[in-house]
Coordinates of C-alpha atoms in Angstrom, one line a residue:
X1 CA 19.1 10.6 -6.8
X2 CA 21.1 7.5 -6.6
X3 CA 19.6 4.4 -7.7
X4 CA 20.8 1.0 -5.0
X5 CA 18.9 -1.5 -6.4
X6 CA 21.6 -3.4 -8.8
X7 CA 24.5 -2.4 -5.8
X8 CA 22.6 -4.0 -3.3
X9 CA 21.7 -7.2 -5.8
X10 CA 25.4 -7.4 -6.5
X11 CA 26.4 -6.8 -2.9
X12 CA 23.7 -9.6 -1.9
X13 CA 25.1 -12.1 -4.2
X14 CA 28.8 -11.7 -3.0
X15 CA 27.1 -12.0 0.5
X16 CA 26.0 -15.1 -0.8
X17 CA 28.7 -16.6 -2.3
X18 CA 31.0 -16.0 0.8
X19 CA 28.4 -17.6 2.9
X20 CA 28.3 -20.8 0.6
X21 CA 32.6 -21.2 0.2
X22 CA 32.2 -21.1 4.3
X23 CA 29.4 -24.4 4.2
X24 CA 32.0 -25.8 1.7
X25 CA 34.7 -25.2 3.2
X26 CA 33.3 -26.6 6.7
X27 CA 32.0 -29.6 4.9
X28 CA 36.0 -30.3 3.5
X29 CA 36.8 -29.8 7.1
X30 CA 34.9 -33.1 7.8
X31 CA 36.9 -35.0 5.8
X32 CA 39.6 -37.5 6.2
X33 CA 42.9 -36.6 6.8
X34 CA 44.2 -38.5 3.7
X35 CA 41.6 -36.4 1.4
X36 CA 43.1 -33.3 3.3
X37 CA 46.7 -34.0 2.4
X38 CA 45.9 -34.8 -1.3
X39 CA 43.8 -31.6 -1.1
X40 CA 47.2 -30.2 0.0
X41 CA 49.2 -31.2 -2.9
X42 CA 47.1 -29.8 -5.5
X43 CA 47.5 -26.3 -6.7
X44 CA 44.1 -25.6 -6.0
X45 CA 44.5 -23.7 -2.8
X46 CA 46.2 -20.6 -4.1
X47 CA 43.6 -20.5 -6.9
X48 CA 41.2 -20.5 -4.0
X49 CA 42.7 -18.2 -2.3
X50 CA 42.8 -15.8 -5.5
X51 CA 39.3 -16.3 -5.6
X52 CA 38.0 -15.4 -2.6
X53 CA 40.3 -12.3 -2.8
X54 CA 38.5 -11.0 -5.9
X55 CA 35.2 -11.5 -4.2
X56 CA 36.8 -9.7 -1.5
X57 CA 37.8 -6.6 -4.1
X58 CA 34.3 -6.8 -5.6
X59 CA 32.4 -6.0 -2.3
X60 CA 34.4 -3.7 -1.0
X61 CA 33.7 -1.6 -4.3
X62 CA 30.5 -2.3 -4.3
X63 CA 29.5 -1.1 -1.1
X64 CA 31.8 2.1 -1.3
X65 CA 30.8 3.1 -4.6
X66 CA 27.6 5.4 -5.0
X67 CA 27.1 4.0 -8.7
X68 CA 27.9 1.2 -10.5
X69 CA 28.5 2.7 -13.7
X70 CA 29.9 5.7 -15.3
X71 CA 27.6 8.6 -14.7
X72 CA 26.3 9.9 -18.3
X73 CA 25.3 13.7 -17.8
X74 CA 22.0 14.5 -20.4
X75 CA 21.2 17.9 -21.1
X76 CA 17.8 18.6 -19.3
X77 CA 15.9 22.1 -18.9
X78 CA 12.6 23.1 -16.9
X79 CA 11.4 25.7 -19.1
X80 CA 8.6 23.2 -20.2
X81 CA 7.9 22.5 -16.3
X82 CA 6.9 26.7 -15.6
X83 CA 5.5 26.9 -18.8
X84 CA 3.1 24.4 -17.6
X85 CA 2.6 26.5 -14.4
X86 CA 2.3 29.5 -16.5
X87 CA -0.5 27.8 -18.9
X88 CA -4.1 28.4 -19.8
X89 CA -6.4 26.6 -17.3
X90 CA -7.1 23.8 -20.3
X91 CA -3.3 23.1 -20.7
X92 CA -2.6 23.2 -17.0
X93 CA -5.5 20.6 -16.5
X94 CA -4.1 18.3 -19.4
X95 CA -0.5 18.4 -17.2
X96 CA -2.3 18.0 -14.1
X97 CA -5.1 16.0 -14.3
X98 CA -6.8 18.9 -12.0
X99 CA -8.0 21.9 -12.3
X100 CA -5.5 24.6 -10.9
X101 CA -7.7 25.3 -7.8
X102 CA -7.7 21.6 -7.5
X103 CA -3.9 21.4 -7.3
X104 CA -3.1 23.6 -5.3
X105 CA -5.7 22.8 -2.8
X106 CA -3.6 19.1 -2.3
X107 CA -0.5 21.3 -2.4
X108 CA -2.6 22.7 0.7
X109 CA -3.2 19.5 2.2
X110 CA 0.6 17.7 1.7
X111 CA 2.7 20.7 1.7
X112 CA 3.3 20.2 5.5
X113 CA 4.1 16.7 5.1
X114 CA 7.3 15.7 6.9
X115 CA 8.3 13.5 3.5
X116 CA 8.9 16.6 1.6
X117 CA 11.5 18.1 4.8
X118 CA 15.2 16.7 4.9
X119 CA 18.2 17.5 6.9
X120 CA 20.3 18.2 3.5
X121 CA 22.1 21.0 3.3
X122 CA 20.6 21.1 -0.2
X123 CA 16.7 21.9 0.2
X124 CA 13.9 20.1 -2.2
X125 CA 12.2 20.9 -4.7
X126 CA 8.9 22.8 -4.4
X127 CA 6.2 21.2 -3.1
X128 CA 4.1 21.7 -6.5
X129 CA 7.1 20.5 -8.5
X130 CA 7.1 17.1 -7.0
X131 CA 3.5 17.2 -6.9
X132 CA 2.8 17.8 -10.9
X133 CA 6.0 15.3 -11.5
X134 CA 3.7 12.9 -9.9
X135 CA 0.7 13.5 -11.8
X136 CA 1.9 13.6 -14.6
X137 CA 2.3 10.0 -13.8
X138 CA -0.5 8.9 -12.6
X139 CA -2.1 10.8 -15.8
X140 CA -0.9 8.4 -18.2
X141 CA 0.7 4.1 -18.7
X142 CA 2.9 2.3 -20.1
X143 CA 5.5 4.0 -21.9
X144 CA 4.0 7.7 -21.3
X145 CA 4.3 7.0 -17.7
X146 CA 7.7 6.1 -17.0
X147 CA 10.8 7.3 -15.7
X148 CA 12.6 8.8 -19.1
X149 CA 9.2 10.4 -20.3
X150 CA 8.4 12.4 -17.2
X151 CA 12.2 12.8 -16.6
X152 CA 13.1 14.4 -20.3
X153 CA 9.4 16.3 -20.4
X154 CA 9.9 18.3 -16.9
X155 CA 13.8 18.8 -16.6
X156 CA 15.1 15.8 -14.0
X157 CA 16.7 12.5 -13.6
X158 CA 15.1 9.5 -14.0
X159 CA 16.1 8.8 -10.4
X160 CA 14.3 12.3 -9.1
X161 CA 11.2 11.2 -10.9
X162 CA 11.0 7.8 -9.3
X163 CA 12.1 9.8 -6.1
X164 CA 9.1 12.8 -6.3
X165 CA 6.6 10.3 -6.9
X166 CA 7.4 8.1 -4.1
X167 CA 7.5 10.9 -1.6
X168 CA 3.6 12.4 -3.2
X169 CA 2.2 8.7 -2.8
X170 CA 3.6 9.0 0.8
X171 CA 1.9 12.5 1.4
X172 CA -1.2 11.3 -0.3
X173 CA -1.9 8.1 1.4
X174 CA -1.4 9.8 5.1
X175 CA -4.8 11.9 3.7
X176 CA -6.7 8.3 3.6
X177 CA -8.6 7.8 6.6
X178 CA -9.5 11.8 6.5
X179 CA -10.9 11.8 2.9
X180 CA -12.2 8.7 2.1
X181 CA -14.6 7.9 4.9
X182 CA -17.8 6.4 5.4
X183 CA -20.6 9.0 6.4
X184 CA -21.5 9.6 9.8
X185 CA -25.2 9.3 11.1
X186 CA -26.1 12.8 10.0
X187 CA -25.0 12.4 6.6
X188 CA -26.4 9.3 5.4
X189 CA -29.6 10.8 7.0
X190 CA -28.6 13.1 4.2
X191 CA -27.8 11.0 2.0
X192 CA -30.9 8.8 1.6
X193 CA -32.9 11.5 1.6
X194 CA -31.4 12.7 -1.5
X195 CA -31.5 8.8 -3.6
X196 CA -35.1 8.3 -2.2
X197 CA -36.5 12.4 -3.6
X198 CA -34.4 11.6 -6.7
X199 CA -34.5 8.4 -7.5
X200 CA -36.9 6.5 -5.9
X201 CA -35.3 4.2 -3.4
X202 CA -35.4 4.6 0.2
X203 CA -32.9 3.8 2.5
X204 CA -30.8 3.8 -0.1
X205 CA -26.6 4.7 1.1
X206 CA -25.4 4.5 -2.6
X207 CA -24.1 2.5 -5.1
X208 CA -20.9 -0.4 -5.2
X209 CA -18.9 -2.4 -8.0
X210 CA -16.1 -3.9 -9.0
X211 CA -13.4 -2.3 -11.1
X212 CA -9.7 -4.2 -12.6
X213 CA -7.1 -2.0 -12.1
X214 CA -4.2 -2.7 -14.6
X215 CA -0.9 -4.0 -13.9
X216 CA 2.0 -3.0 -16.4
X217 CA 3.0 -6.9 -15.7
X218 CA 2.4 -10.2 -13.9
X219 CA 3.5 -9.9 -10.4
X220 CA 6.7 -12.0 -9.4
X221 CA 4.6 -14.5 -6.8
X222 CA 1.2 -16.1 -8.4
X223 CA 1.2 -14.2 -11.4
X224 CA -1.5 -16.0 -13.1
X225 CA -3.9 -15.4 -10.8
X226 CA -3.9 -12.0 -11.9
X227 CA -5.0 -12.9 -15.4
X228 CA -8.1 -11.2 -16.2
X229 CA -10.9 -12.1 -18.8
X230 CA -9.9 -9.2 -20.8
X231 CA -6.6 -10.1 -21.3
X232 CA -4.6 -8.2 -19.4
X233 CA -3.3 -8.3 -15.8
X234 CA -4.9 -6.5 -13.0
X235 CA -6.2 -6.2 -9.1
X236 CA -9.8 -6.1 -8.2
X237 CA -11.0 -2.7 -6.8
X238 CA -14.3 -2.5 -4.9
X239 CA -15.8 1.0 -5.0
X240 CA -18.6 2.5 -2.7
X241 CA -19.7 6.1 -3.5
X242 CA -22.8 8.1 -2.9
X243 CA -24.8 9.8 -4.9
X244 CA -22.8 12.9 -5.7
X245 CA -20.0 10.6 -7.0
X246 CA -17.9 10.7 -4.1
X247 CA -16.0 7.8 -2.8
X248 CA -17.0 6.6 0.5
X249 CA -15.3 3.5 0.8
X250 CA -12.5 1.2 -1.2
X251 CA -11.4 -2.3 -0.6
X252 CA -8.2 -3.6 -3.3
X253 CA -5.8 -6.0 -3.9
X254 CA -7.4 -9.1 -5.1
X255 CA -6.3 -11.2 -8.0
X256 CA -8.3 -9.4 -11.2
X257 CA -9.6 -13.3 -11.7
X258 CA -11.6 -13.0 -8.3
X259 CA -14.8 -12.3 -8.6
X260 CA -17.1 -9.7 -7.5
X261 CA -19.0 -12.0 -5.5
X262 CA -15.8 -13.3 -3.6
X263 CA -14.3 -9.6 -3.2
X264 CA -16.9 -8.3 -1.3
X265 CA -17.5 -11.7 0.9
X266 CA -14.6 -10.5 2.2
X267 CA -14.8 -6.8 2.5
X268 CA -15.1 -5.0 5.8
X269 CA -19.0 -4.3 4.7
X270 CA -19.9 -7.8 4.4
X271 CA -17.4 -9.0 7.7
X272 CA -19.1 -6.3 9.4
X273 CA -22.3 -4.9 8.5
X274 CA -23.3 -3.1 11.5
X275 CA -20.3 -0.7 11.7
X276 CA -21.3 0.7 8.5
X277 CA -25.4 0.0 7.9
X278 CA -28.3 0.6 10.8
X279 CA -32.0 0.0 10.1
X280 CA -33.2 -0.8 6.6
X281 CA -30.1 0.7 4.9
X282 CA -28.3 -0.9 2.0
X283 CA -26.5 -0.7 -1.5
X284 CA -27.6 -1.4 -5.0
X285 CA -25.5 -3.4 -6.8
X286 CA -25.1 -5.3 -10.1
X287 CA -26.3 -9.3 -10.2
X288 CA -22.6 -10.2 -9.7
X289 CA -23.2 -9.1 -5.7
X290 CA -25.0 -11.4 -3.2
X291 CA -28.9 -10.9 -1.9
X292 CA -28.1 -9.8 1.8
X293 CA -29.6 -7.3 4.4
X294 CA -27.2 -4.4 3.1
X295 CA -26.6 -5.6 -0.6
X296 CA -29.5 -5.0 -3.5
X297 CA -28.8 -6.6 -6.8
X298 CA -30.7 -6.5 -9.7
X299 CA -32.7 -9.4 -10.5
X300 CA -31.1 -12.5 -12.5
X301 CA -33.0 -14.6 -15.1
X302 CA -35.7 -15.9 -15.4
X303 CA -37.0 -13.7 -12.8
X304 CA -35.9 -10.7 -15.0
X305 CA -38.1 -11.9 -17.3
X306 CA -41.8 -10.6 -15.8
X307 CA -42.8 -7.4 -16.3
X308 CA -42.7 -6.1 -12.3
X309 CA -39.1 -7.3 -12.2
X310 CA -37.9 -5.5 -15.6
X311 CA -39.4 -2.2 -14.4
X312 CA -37.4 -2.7 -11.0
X313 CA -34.5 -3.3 -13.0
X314 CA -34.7 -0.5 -15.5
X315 CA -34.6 2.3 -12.2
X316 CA -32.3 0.4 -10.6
X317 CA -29.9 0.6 -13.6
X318 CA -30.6 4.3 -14.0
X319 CA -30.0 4.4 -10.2
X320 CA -26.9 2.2 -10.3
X321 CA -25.0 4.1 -13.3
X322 CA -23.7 6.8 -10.8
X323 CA -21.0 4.2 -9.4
X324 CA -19.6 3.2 -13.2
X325 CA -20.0 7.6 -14.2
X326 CA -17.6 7.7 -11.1
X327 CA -15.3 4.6 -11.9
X328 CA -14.9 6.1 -15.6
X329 CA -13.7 9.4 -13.8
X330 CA -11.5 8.0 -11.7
X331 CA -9.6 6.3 -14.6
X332 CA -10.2 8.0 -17.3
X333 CA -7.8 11.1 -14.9
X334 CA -5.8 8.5 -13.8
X335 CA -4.7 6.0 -15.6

């Protein structure tokens, strides 16, 4: 798969330059006629003209040429790619990040996708190809995740990789609003039943906290503000699940120096409440999240401090652990 990014840079700066002679150009223009004819005399023009006609050269190759540089052919095999298809259920999990049922039951889900249909006369790759390419991936950062590793381990081009992933993200993300939705009437009915028989709290729709998801670098624009305390940078991630560790609800992309407080202020939960909560219901949360109608943090010192308010806090921990058991999941398989 070709790679356009450093043609179209190089094409874009040409662009550029062409477009700036022309200002200059139009500015000499406005000159005197005395400064013209000792602009005349000089040499200068036929240098300028030379100029502009190697800009002229460089375009034109730029824009016809696939590549920008001589093509290096590696030698690559896939025998490690069906050997991972072929594997015990341990190995194939390792690979896949999934169980095999798992994987192919997204294979299920995206293999209809129009990403993965072309009119090429030369067909894709299987859909469980591009799919494990993917994964193996999202399994794994830095280094271990990039574009040589997963090219070298599973037979392909570094372009291919970059390529496969692109068109699984695609597939995946059109399964969004089907998978990760917040329950209906009938299931949180369900739901609360469940958190109020087994842990004690009625009314109760689950569990919500914050998560930084890591950035390999700063981003281009702002970059600071995604500094976190830890060191590192990262986004924010809001998480919602239930009590079986499914998640119901996600809300990303804030600096990772926002706080938790601040992320869900702004969250369609707290913009909207009664879209998503009727009656008593509500979330426990940690003491980072505001006291509100559908939000139940834990208690903050000194009130901690009594005994009532201890007690409270101890089951609502126990309660609360659910949403960081299915935060850890999450990126413990995914990196």
């Amino acid at each position: 798969m070709p790679r356009l990014v450093n043609r179209k840079e190089l094409v874009r700066s040409v662009d550029v330059k062409i477009l700036t002679d022309l200002v200059l150009h139009d500015v000499l223009d406005s000159s005197s006629d005395e400064e013209d004819e000792m602009l005349c005399e000089t040499d200068g023009s036929s240098s300028e003209d030379d100029e502009e006609i190697k800009i002229a050269v460089v375009r034109y190759f730029a824009t016809q040429s696939r590549y920008l540089s001589a093509r290096v052919n590696s030698p690559k095999t896939k025998e490690l790619a069906y050997l991972i298809f072929q594997s015990d259920e341990l190995t194939f999990k390792r690979n896949a990040r999934m169980t095999r049922q798992a994987f192919f039951a997204v294979v299920d889900k995206i293999g209809s996708h129009i990403v993965f249909r072309n009119k090429s006369h030369h067909e894709q790759a299987p859909v469980p190809d591009q799919l494990m390419v993917a994964l193996s991936r999202f399994g794994f950062d830095g280094s271990a995740s990039s574009l040589w590793t997963a090219g070298s381990r599973l037979g392909i081009g570094e372009g291919t990789v970059s390529l496969y992933t692109e068109r699984v993200m695609y597939a995946l993300l059109s399964l969004e609003k089907t998978v990760v939705t917040w329950p209906n009437t009938s299931e949180r009915a369900t739901i609360k039943a469940r958190i109020e028989k087994n842990q004690g709290f009625p009314h109760c729709l689950g569990y919500v906290d914050g998560s930084l998801i890591g950035l390999q670098e700063a981003p281009s624009m702002c970059g600071e503000d995604y500094y976190t305390r830890k060191g590192s940078y990262a986004i924010n991630a809001m998480i919602v699940c239930d009590d079986l560790k499914r998640i119901r609800h996600v809300f990303a992309g804030f600096p990772g120096c926002s706080h938790d407080h601040r992320v869900f202020m702004y969250s369609k939960l707290a913009l909207n409440p009664f879209k998503y909560f009727s009656g008593h219901e509500y979330l426990l949360a940690d003491s980072a999240y505001p006291v509100s109608d559908i939000i139940v943090p834990t208690f903050k010192k000194p009130l901690a401090n009594s005994h009532e308010n201890t007690a409270l806090n101890t089951a609502h921990s126990q309660a609360r652990v659910i949403v960081e058991q299915t935060i850890g999941m999450l990126k413990g398989r995914f990196q």
